[in-house]
XYZ file of C-alpha atoms in Angstrom:
694
model
C 105.600 116.038 17.503
C 102.968 117.777 19.527
C 99.572 117.473 17.879
C 98.039 119.884 20.395
C 98.758 123.222 18.702
C 98.307 125.172 21.935
C 101.536 123.477 23.052
C 103.581 124.733 20.044
C 105.550 128.003 19.815
C 107.321 129.249 16.672
C 109.648 132.008 17.777
C 112.504 134.080 16.412
C 115.347 135.674 18.306
C 116.210 139.051 16.798
C 118.301 142.034 17.834
C 120.996 144.546 17.010
C 124.420 143.058 16.249
C 126.280 141.900 19.384
C 123.304 141.934 21.778
C 123.779 138.258 22.595
C 121.170 136.463 20.409
C 123.310 133.417 19.642
C 124.572 133.175 23.260
C 120.950 133.256 24.427
C 119.948 130.499 21.969
C 122.909 128.406 23.176
C 121.616 128.668 26.791
C 118.039 127.863 25.748
C 119.291 124.686 24.031
C 121.265 123.769 27.151
C 118.364 124.205 29.596
C 115.987 122.282 27.309
C 118.545 119.412 27.138
C 119.159 119.784 23.400
C 122.894 120.231 24.000
C 124.860 119.015 26.998
C 127.695 121.549 27.110
C 127.744 125.320 26.596
C 130.133 126.772 23.999
C 130.935 130.414 23.390
C 130.168 132.381 20.236
C 133.627 133.322 19.038
C 134.682 129.686 19.035
C 137.565 130.281 21.483
C 137.215 126.692 22.654
C 137.506 125.461 19.078
C 133.811 124.516 18.955
C 131.767 127.728 18.658
C 128.072 128.200 19.312
C 125.739 125.503 18.024
C 123.714 127.890 15.844
C 126.770 129.383 14.082
C 127.694 126.328 12.031
C 129.434 128.146 9.148
C 133.228 128.519 9.421
C 133.017 132.244 8.648
C 130.468 132.717 11.453
C 132.779 131.093 13.997
C 135.737 133.199 12.887
C 133.973 136.552 12.804
C 131.724 135.831 15.791
C 128.674 137.038 13.855
C 125.578 135.262 12.537
C 125.352 135.330 8.741
C 122.553 132.856 8.009
C 119.499 132.338 10.164
C 119.562 128.857 11.688
C 116.561 126.815 12.790
C 116.264 124.419 15.692
C 113.603 123.030 18.004
C 113.432 122.085 21.655
C 110.903 121.178 24.341
C 110.360 123.133 27.553
C 108.096 121.575 30.170
C 105.285 120.317 27.926
C 105.591 122.702 24.957
C 107.502 122.327 21.664
C 109.453 125.415 20.603
C 110.737 125.986 17.047
C 113.453 128.662 17.188
C 115.090 130.678 14.433
C 118.256 132.582 15.413
C 118.600 135.513 12.993
C 121.557 137.783 12.060
C 121.758 141.280 13.557
C 123.741 142.914 10.748
C 121.893 145.269 8.390
C 123.561 143.550 5.395
C 121.753 140.278 6.145
C 118.351 141.876 6.634
C 116.570 139.415 4.298
C 117.387 136.597 6.728
C 115.389 138.452 9.383
C 112.558 139.266 6.931
C 112.040 135.666 5.928
C 112.255 134.352 9.480
C 109.674 136.849 10.769
C 107.415 136.035 7.813
C 106.793 132.510 9.159
C 107.053 133.016 12.918
C 104.215 133.511 15.384
C 106.170 135.364 18.083
C 109.613 136.789 18.783
C 112.086 137.659 21.503
C 113.598 141.101 20.976
C 117.011 140.987 22.660
C 118.558 144.256 23.858
C 121.887 144.996 25.455
C 121.383 146.569 28.896
C 124.267 148.978 28.178
C 123.666 149.771 24.465
C 119.873 149.881 24.810
C 117.763 150.412 21.710
C 120.230 150.607 18.794
C 119.688 151.219 15.067
C 119.252 147.577 14.161
C 116.830 147.104 17.096
C 114.750 149.823 15.433
C 114.926 148.045 12.031
C 114.070 144.642 13.541
C 111.173 146.147 15.489
C 109.889 147.741 12.263
C 110.080 144.332 10.559
C 108.186 142.688 13.459
C 105.487 145.346 13.189
C 105.267 144.817 9.401
C 104.460 141.121 9.913
C 102.395 141.776 13.089
C 104.626 139.568 15.232
C 103.941 139.760 19.016
C 107.175 140.169 20.974
C 108.620 139.941 24.445
C 111.757 141.933 25.254
C 114.785 140.448 26.986
C 117.308 142.935 28.393
C 120.518 140.915 28.250
C 124.030 141.576 29.618
C 122.777 142.907 32.998
C 126.145 141.770 34.406
C 128.063 144.370 32.347
C 129.433 147.628 33.709
C 126.927 150.382 32.990
C 123.936 148.014 32.787
C 120.634 149.842 33.191
C 117.522 147.803 32.272
C 115.212 150.638 33.373
C 116.722 153.036 30.868
C 116.359 150.354 28.143
C 112.667 149.871 29.042
C 112.192 153.640 28.814
C 113.854 153.620 25.366
C 111.494 150.837 24.246
C 108.632 153.171 25.061
C 110.173 156.351 23.616
C 112.079 155.095 20.565
C 109.962 152.124 19.524
C 106.572 153.321 20.805
C 106.040 149.997 22.563
C 103.927 149.765 25.699
C 106.848 148.096 27.517
C 106.861 147.233 31.240
C 109.240 145.163 33.347
C 107.782 141.968 34.851
C 111.013 141.477 36.803
C 113.516 143.525 38.802
C 117.184 142.534 38.854
C 118.665 141.766 42.288
C 121.988 143.580 42.037
C 123.468 144.810 38.756
C 126.783 144.685 36.901
C 129.147 142.335 38.819
C 126.618 141.920 41.671
C 123.784 140.421 39.611
C 122.558 137.452 41.641
C 118.928 136.933 40.648
C 115.576 138.582 39.950
C 112.384 139.580 41.680
C 109.301 138.160 39.943
C 106.729 140.991 40.115
C 103.809 138.678 39.313
C 104.425 135.984 41.924
C 106.224 138.434 44.265
C 109.172 136.202 45.066
C 112.939 136.310 44.549
C 114.552 133.786 42.180
C 118.241 132.772 42.343
C 120.218 130.567 39.965
C 122.446 127.957 41.626
C 124.603 125.151 40.293
C 127.566 125.299 37.926
C 125.468 126.600 34.981
C 122.596 128.228 36.890
C 120.401 125.193 36.256
C 118.962 125.005 39.816
C 116.316 127.607 40.620
C 115.974 128.716 44.238
C 112.853 130.655 45.285
C 112.984 132.888 48.381
C 111.250 135.881 49.909
C 112.074 139.275 48.351
C 115.094 140.898 50.097
C 113.811 143.373 52.707
C 115.715 146.288 51.128
C 113.805 145.792 47.844
C 110.318 144.971 49.182
C 108.866 148.504 49.101
C 110.125 149.230 45.562
C 108.881 145.835 44.348
C 105.404 146.520 45.747
C 105.320 149.944 44.077
C 106.357 148.508 40.709
C 103.842 145.697 40.961
C 101.039 148.231 41.489
C 102.143 150.199 38.396
C 102.269 146.944 36.388
C 98.796 145.871 37.575
C 97.339 149.232 36.615
C 98.731 148.813 33.107
C 97.765 145.179 32.436
C 94.307 145.386 34.032
C 93.344 147.314 30.864
C 93.382 143.969 29.039
C 91.163 142.048 31.474
C 87.877 143.188 33.091
C 88.131 140.394 35.634
C 91.593 141.532 36.761
C 90.447 145.154 36.894
C 87.595 144.222 39.264
C 89.959 142.375 41.624
C 92.467 145.275 41.560
C 89.701 147.796 42.378
C 88.362 145.642 45.212
C 91.882 145.327 46.604
C 91.698 141.563 47.276
C 94.388 138.904 46.768
C 95.217 138.515 43.094
C 95.648 135.102 41.486
C 98.846 135.211 39.325
C 96.930 133.294 36.596
C 94.724 136.378 36.110
C 97.779 138.583 35.568
C 99.304 136.057 33.143
C 96.084 135.951 31.147
C 95.938 139.778 30.881
C 99.629 140.068 29.847
C 99.138 137.339 27.230
C 96.134 139.143 25.741
C 97.948 142.468 25.575
C 101.047 140.862 24.033
C 99.180 138.917 21.332
C 97.181 142.035 20.360
C 100.488 143.962 20.002
C 99.340 146.377 22.718
C 101.800 145.331 25.433
C 105.450 144.243 25.546
C 106.565 142.400 28.696
C 110.232 143.052 29.584
C 112.483 140.405 31.191
C 116.036 140.846 32.460
C 119.069 138.618 32.826
C 122.478 137.638 31.532
C 122.733 134.811 29.007
C 126.525 134.696 29.401
C 126.261 134.331 33.204
C 123.334 131.851 32.908
C 120.817 134.026 34.748
C 117.147 134.482 33.840
C 116.903 132.110 30.862
C 114.494 129.585 32.421
C 112.144 132.423 33.398
C 112.314 133.711 29.809
C 111.323 130.233 28.569
C 108.382 130.277 30.982
C 107.415 133.645 29.459
C 107.569 132.189 25.925
C 105.107 129.541 27.055
C 102.885 131.966 28.970
C 102.764 135.040 26.712
C 103.721 134.256 23.106
C 101.033 132.978 20.714
C 100.588 129.416 19.548
C 99.757 128.905 15.811
C 96.004 129.058 16.550
C 96.309 132.543 18.111
C 97.734 134.071 14.928
C 95.669 134.944 11.881
C 97.372 134.030 8.597
C 95.819 134.618 5.189
C 96.360 133.092 1.754
C 95.137 134.071 -1.724
C 92.827 131.649 -3.545
C 94.255 131.387 -7.076
C 91.097 129.693 -8.401
C 88.887 132.501 -7.139
C 90.398 135.797 -8.363
C 93.026 135.807 -5.607
C 90.354 136.232 -2.925
C 91.833 136.255 0.582
C 90.950 133.468 2.991
C 92.141 132.540 6.490
C 94.282 129.444 6.877
C 92.764 127.141 9.459
C 95.675 125.309 11.176
C 93.473 122.219 10.936
C 95.498 119.063 10.071
C 92.406 117.599 8.348
C 92.138 120.484 5.824
C 93.989 120.600 2.453
C 97.708 121.312 2.767
C 99.071 124.901 2.679
C 102.836 125.218 3.207
C 105.305 128.069 2.540
C 108.949 127.621 1.500
C 110.738 130.521 3.188
C 114.443 129.684 2.911
C 116.675 127.590 0.660
C 120.101 126.136 1.306
C 122.304 124.153 -1.024
C 123.919 121.545 1.189
C 125.989 118.407 0.774
C 122.909 116.451 -0.234
C 121.261 118.879 -2.657
C 118.751 121.635 -2.026
C 117.326 121.884 1.448
C 114.030 123.803 1.590
C 112.807 125.178 4.920
C 108.998 125.153 5.083
C 106.324 126.284 7.502
C 103.063 124.300 7.450
C 99.926 126.403 7.929
C 97.231 123.774 7.519
C 96.992 120.104 6.573
C 99.650 117.405 6.934
C 102.591 116.071 4.916
C 103.899 112.527 5.094
C 107.015 111.070 3.550
C 106.178 109.893 0.025
C 103.254 112.354 -0.434
C 102.825 114.291 -3.679
C 102.506 118.063 -3.243
C 101.959 120.880 -5.758
C 103.973 124.075 -6.258
C 101.245 126.699 -6.823
C 103.635 129.084 -8.654
C 104.858 126.608 -11.283
C 101.915 124.166 -11.169
C 104.411 121.271 -10.970
C 103.870 118.326 -8.670
C 106.727 117.045 -6.525
C 107.159 114.007 -4.329
C 108.309 114.414 -0.724
C 111.283 112.073 -0.493
C 112.860 113.123 2.781
C 111.356 115.125 5.600
C 113.715 116.405 8.329
C 113.690 118.529 11.455
C 116.676 120.872 11.617
C 118.939 121.418 14.587
C 121.374 124.075 13.204
C 123.436 121.983 10.719
C 122.245 118.608 12.014
C 119.028 116.954 10.978
C 116.626 114.400 12.278
C 114.549 112.265 9.889
C 110.783 112.417 10.536
C 107.832 110.614 8.980
C 105.252 113.434 8.942
C 104.619 117.029 9.880
C 101.445 119.040 10.424
C 100.052 122.525 10.990
C 102.352 124.893 12.849
C 105.517 122.879 12.183
C 108.738 124.305 10.752
C 110.655 121.518 8.989
C 112.816 121.013 5.897
C 112.342 119.060 2.658
C 115.115 117.530 0.574
C 115.676 117.505 -3.164
C 112.719 119.723 -4.120
C 113.335 122.329 -6.784
C 111.601 125.590 -5.880
C 112.252 129.249 -5.143
C 112.146 131.120 -1.854
C 108.554 132.225 -1.197
C 106.827 129.394 -3.119
C 103.602 127.954 -1.683
C 102.991 124.184 -1.702
C 99.485 122.735 -1.542
C 97.636 119.468 -1.963
C 95.720 118.818 -5.209
C 92.410 119.965 -3.647
C 93.391 123.619 -3.413
C 95.398 126.212 -5.341
C 96.517 129.180 -3.273
C 99.474 131.394 -2.498
C 100.638 132.798 0.834
C 101.325 136.540 0.756
C 104.946 137.180 -0.146
C 107.596 138.885 1.954
C 109.238 142.272 1.556
C 112.545 142.003 -0.362
C 114.730 145.125 -0.237
C 116.612 146.148 -3.400
C 120.435 145.704 -3.509
C 122.396 148.936 -3.019
C 125.990 148.134 -3.896
C 127.735 146.381 -6.798
C 131.204 144.973 -7.464
C 132.880 143.414 -10.480
C 134.271 139.874 -9.967
C 136.901 138.518 -12.327
C 137.838 134.788 -12.246
C 141.613 134.178 -12.488
C 141.377 131.174 -14.835
C 138.941 128.852 -16.586
C 138.512 126.536 -13.586
C 137.700 129.527 -11.387
C 135.197 130.703 -14.048
C 133.295 127.364 -13.864
C 133.358 127.287 -10.044
C 132.352 130.945 -9.834
C 129.255 130.412 -11.988
C 128.251 127.405 -9.824
C 128.635 129.544 -6.688
C 126.715 132.503 -8.149
C 123.858 130.216 -9.260
C 123.555 128.883 -5.745
C 123.863 132.211 -3.917
C 121.287 134.023 -6.086
C 118.818 131.177 -5.544
C 119.342 131.179 -1.769
C 119.416 134.924 -1.192
C 116.896 137.161 -3.003
C 118.871 140.313 -2.086
C 122.011 139.018 -3.826
C 121.858 139.602 -7.581
C 124.315 138.994 -10.392
C 124.442 140.016 -14.067
C 126.936 140.487 -16.899
C 127.428 144.120 -17.865
C 127.161 144.173 -21.679
C 129.090 147.411 -21.889
C 132.146 146.198 -19.949
C 131.740 142.397 -20.228
C 132.311 142.022 -16.478
C 130.314 139.889 -14.061
C 128.738 142.252 -11.544
C 127.432 141.139 -8.148
C 125.031 143.329 -6.161
C 123.985 143.132 -2.526
C 122.911 144.928 0.621
C 126.304 146.259 1.690
C 130.054 145.800 1.539
C 130.075 143.125 4.277
C 127.332 141.199 2.426
C 129.420 141.020 -0.780
C 132.643 140.387 1.169
C 131.079 137.319 2.797
C 129.911 135.925 -0.567
C 133.326 136.473 -2.172
C 134.945 134.721 0.799
C 132.447 131.836 0.504
C 133.185 131.527 -3.239
C 136.853 131.069 -2.424
C 136.310 128.658 0.487
C 133.346 126.561 -0.513
C 133.874 126.499 -4.281
C 137.654 127.014 -4.576
C 136.853 129.813 -7.042
C 139.797 132.204 -7.078
C 138.394 135.583 -8.071
C 139.752 139.090 -8.180
C 137.491 141.929 -7.178
C 137.491 144.890 -9.507
C 136.225 148.357 -8.806
C 132.615 148.687 -9.899
C 132.142 150.363 -13.280
C 129.680 153.212 -13.479
C 127.471 152.991 -16.562
C 127.871 156.496 -18.014
C 125.830 157.679 -21.017
C 126.385 160.330 -23.691
C 123.753 162.598 -25.216
C 123.506 165.661 -27.468
C 122.321 169.132 -26.467
C 121.870 170.840 -29.903
C 120.473 170.139 -33.347
C 123.121 169.469 -36.033
C 122.687 168.925 -39.801
C 124.462 166.341 -41.922
C 124.877 165.709 -45.636
C 127.206 162.795 -46.180
C 128.132 160.814 -49.281
C 129.705 157.403 -48.953
C 131.637 156.538 -52.127
C 133.992 153.628 -52.674
C 135.247 152.497 -56.053
C 137.007 149.196 -56.377
C 137.238 146.800 -59.332
C 133.724 145.751 -60.323
C 130.741 147.281 -58.569
C 131.467 150.033 -56.013
C 129.551 151.408 -53.041
C 127.469 154.571 -53.159
C 124.941 156.207 -50.807
C 124.158 159.768 -49.801
C 122.107 160.706 -46.757
C 121.122 164.178 -45.587
C 119.113 165.351 -42.598
C 119.778 166.262 -38.969
C 120.112 164.899 -35.433
C 118.426 166.567 -32.442
C 117.927 165.925 -28.721
C 115.035 163.581 -27.883
C 113.094 164.531 -24.746
C 111.630 161.123 -23.935
C 113.218 157.800 -24.844
C 116.652 156.706 -25.974
C 116.593 156.667 -29.771
C 114.161 157.537 -32.537
C 114.508 157.306 -36.331
C 112.342 159.545 -38.550
C 112.002 159.013 -42.312
C 111.079 162.211 -44.202
C 112.223 161.065 -47.653
C 109.943 162.074 -50.518
C 110.102 161.363 -54.225
C 112.135 158.162 -53.843
C 115.551 159.913 -53.616
C 116.498 156.970 -51.401
C 114.644 153.776 -52.434
C 112.291 152.250 -49.828
C 114.415 149.099 -49.392
C 117.401 151.157 -48.175
C 115.523 153.146 -45.496
C 115.927 150.359 -42.857
C 119.666 150.280 -43.766
C 119.965 153.935 -42.698
C 118.172 153.102 -39.410
C 120.593 150.196 -38.840
C 123.593 152.476 -39.422
C 122.322 155.080 -36.923
C 121.553 152.381 -34.315
C 125.104 151.094 -34.647
C 126.411 154.662 -34.182
C 124.616 155.230 -30.871
C 126.160 152.105 -29.293
C 129.391 153.974 -28.564
C 129.951 157.698 -28.212
C 133.092 159.621 -29.123
C 133.587 161.323 -25.725
C 134.123 158.430 -23.304
C 132.971 155.387 -25.269
C 129.627 155.174 -23.457
C 126.286 154.405 -25.132
C 124.510 157.431 -26.631
C 120.975 158.097 -25.482
C 118.239 160.684 -26.164
C 118.856 161.174 -29.917
C 116.405 161.610 -32.784
C 117.898 160.933 -36.278
C 115.939 162.456 -39.177
C 116.675 161.856 -42.884
C 115.041 164.156 -45.470
C 117.248 163.868 -48.556
C 119.771 161.642 -50.260
C 120.862 160.013 -53.499
C 121.466 156.522 -54.809
C 123.191 154.793 -57.730
C 121.350 152.165 -59.733
C 124.305 149.733 -59.614
C 126.547 150.742 -56.696
C 123.928 151.377 -53.979
C 123.404 148.533 -51.468
C 122.301 147.797 -47.901
C 125.879 148.064 -46.604
C 126.532 151.294 -48.564
C 123.610 153.094 -46.886
C 124.540 151.677 -43.455
C 128.049 153.105 -43.853
C 126.628 156.401 -45.172
C 124.444 156.726 -42.024
C 127.427 155.935 -39.758
C 129.541 158.582 -41.529
C 126.703 161.131 -41.372
C 126.212 160.582 -37.614
C 129.948 160.932 -36.944
C 129.942 164.166 -38.932
C 127.089 165.726 -37.021
C 127.775 164.330 -33.515
C 130.517 166.708 -32.366
C 128.612 169.685 -33.850
C 125.583 168.753 -31.687
C 127.536 169.615 -28.494
C 127.533 166.174 -26.812
C 127.756 165.780 -23.015
C 128.462 162.853 -20.661
C 125.597 161.816 -18.371
C 125.975 159.937 -15.090
C 123.495 157.822 -13.094
C 122.071 159.725 -10.121
C 120.848 157.674 -7.156
C 118.037 158.485 -4.780
C 119.610 157.991 -1.356
C 117.816 157.834 1.994
C 119.941 157.841 5.158
C 118.238 156.865 8.427
C 119.843 157.389 11.801
C 119.671 159.100 15.185
C 119.119 162.880 14.979
C 122.376 163.639 16.800
C 124.254 162.633 13.600
C 122.107 164.674 11.193
C 124.807 167.340 10.641
C 127.520 164.745 9.971
C 125.262 162.836 7.535
C 124.376 166.006 5.571
C 128.048 166.991 5.453
C 129.012 163.579 4.066
C 126.360 163.890 1.315
C 127.513 167.400 0.324
C 131.103 166.163 0.033
C 129.895 163.555 -2.458
C 128.345 166.083 -4.887
C 124.961 165.201 -3.409
C 121.886 167.382 -3.413
C 119.749 167.185 -0.275
C 116.041 167.056 -1.125
C 114.654 167.008 2.392
C 114.813 165.562 5.883
C 112.159 164.167 8.184
C 112.284 163.665 11.918
C 110.443 160.901 13.749
C 111.114 161.305 17.469
C 114.883 161.425 17.793
C 115.333 159.566 14.527
C 116.045 161.408 11.268
C 115.686 160.414 7.624
C 117.730 162.483 5.143
C 116.790 162.171 1.449
C 119.205 163.202 -1.279
C 120.247 162.684 -4.891
C 123.880 161.608 -5.236
C 125.915 160.479 -8.275
C 126.506 156.700 -8.188
C 130.247 157.165 -8.806
C 130.504 159.000 -5.466
C 128.647 156.341 -3.453
C 131.320 153.636 -3.408
C 132.623 153.013 0.083
C 129.819 155.129 1.549
C 128.515 152.426 3.892
C 131.917 152.255 5.601
C 132.122 156.071 5.877
C 128.569 156.276 7.214
C 129.162 153.603 9.824
C 132.277 155.320 11.136
C 130.554 158.745 11.153
C 127.566 157.483 13.138
C 129.076 154.753 15.378
C 127.312 152.192 13.188
C 123.898 153.606 14.090
C 122.796 154.894 10.664
C 121.946 152.955 7.546
C 121.174 153.973 3.979
C 119.223 152.710 0.996
C 119.678 153.825 -2.574
C 117.943 153.289 -5.887
C 118.422 154.614 -9.407
C 116.666 157.945 -10.031
C 117.795 159.472 -13.340
C 120.711 160.445 -15.608
C 122.170 163.956 -15.350
C 125.129 165.692 -17.057
C 128.442 165.410 -15.219
C 130.270 168.586 -14.095
C 132.880 169.911 -16.495
C 135.898 168.827 -14.464
C 134.670 165.233 -14.239
C 133.776 165.223 -17.942
C 137.293 166.350 -18.958
C 138.824 163.596 -16.833
C 136.607 160.906 -18.382
C 137.371 162.078 -21.951
C 141.121 162.131 -21.209
C 140.997 158.625 -19.704
C 139.083 157.300 -22.745
C 141.539 158.878 -25.222
C 144.468 157.285 -23.373
C 142.773 153.891 -23.352
C 142.171 154.176 -27.105
C 145.810 155.110 -27.685
C 147.091 152.212 -25.589
C 144.358 149.825 -26.724
């Protein structure tokens, strides 16, 4: 491993779905001699791309889990994380960007800046990750890297400029013009592995000169030395230009744009040169941690291998050999056999095995140091935990975890499936913080929640394949509530005479709507008409009553129960008698208090290109939604609305088809509101039928 940190790059490859991230990574591994044959993403040759090691990934031709690998180019070590492009797997991108120093933003030269490119760019900005852009697929019909560069400026507000010009486009793509060194580069050999440098074709010379001048004007802002040379009009040393571009890129003030075609093996070596030249090494990036011994004061991590260890666990995987924990080392060193401390739990753990990952293969190593991304075996921890040596107690700042937006009920078919399902759910919830599971106490079903229908579909498929857990997927149950709208009085006597002692208890009072809270019990008994020891029995009876309403069997909320009178019998009154009296009294008054059914209302935000604003608003109105407002940022619109949860099922599919997959939505619980009359009648009818048949 390279101990000179200036020779280390930790980079991520991120983009919209289907822009060619995994194909690009495959070529990078080939040119850096990590693999010796190129395979295609959809696994047509029965092998599939190296970074898509999961069966489901090969079949669907999409990346589901981010995969890590490393390679060496010239004299630098590069750690690469290939991330998914699908909005459902957004946490994979979040956690990769959290630990990376730089990134390649891949764009399709036909599709340009798409919705997920916007999301990924937002995530890069959140973690202050410097990026270089690679306009891929320049061999496709309709390719236009200039338009894509313009979109980078307009849609993403990036100061993006091309450092290359393609020679030919679409089917005629043969090479590129390097605008820094002012030479043409061609890619010969079976897989484009031989680079041939020539003079710029005469037909392109004037345009190349013009573009170079525009580029120099832009990047000279980042270097006084370069600006002087440009103003004097002398010969410019390419090293000066490289230095200025690097400064601008690392300060997030400039985004160099490269062009090529990963599929046709053109432009990848030049992109690797750019990673070396323009993306930061660990020393160039400022990372902070919180000192837990000093009131969580922030301090900068040093990247010095001699300092106490600071290491962040950013991803977990349960593999054949137990839990695999991906870690990024920020300072200090770890050797096999060392004892390290989990600063969240305070527990100490021993490092048994230390490995470097290459997709699903691993290489045993003896030690790792600052700037390295490696994996530990058999260590019990959670995603986002910080490990330190015993000299220091600190925590790295955590990452942004979005809330799940969709839920489904999963029902195991038999006992064996039940056991396997719980094993699978334990593993998935530990690995993926956006995947949550709970048992709904009202329906008794196991509910899984995630970022979208594809997200849950993939986990259900994995349960069946990896755990042999046969499960049926039920429709999600909406947790309705019932409440009262009027005050209603009660005066109820519970009397039961059997042989021996009987049961007697009378309670009187009223129930009324409660503005804040779910349930309140008020005791206004005076003169001991109900003895003190039976007051809690009345409370117990009312609490039992609000568990299930008479309209649709849902829990009752927002009720105040007041008792102000009653009677008891010296022999026949008991705890159970007063509980039953309270239950009878509540039943008596409930229908008189004009009960209504309430439904959960979700706060929904839909983000997408402005051209689809009308279609998005229409789709919300159809779902009984109420639009609260809309905001426009450039040609991007955010529509905010309140929509009943029961109407939101299947919305992600509808939204994708309405907006060509360019819009996405988030939703969170807002409040409970009464359901419209028609819906209420349907729910009551359904409940009565269930009771009859039950």
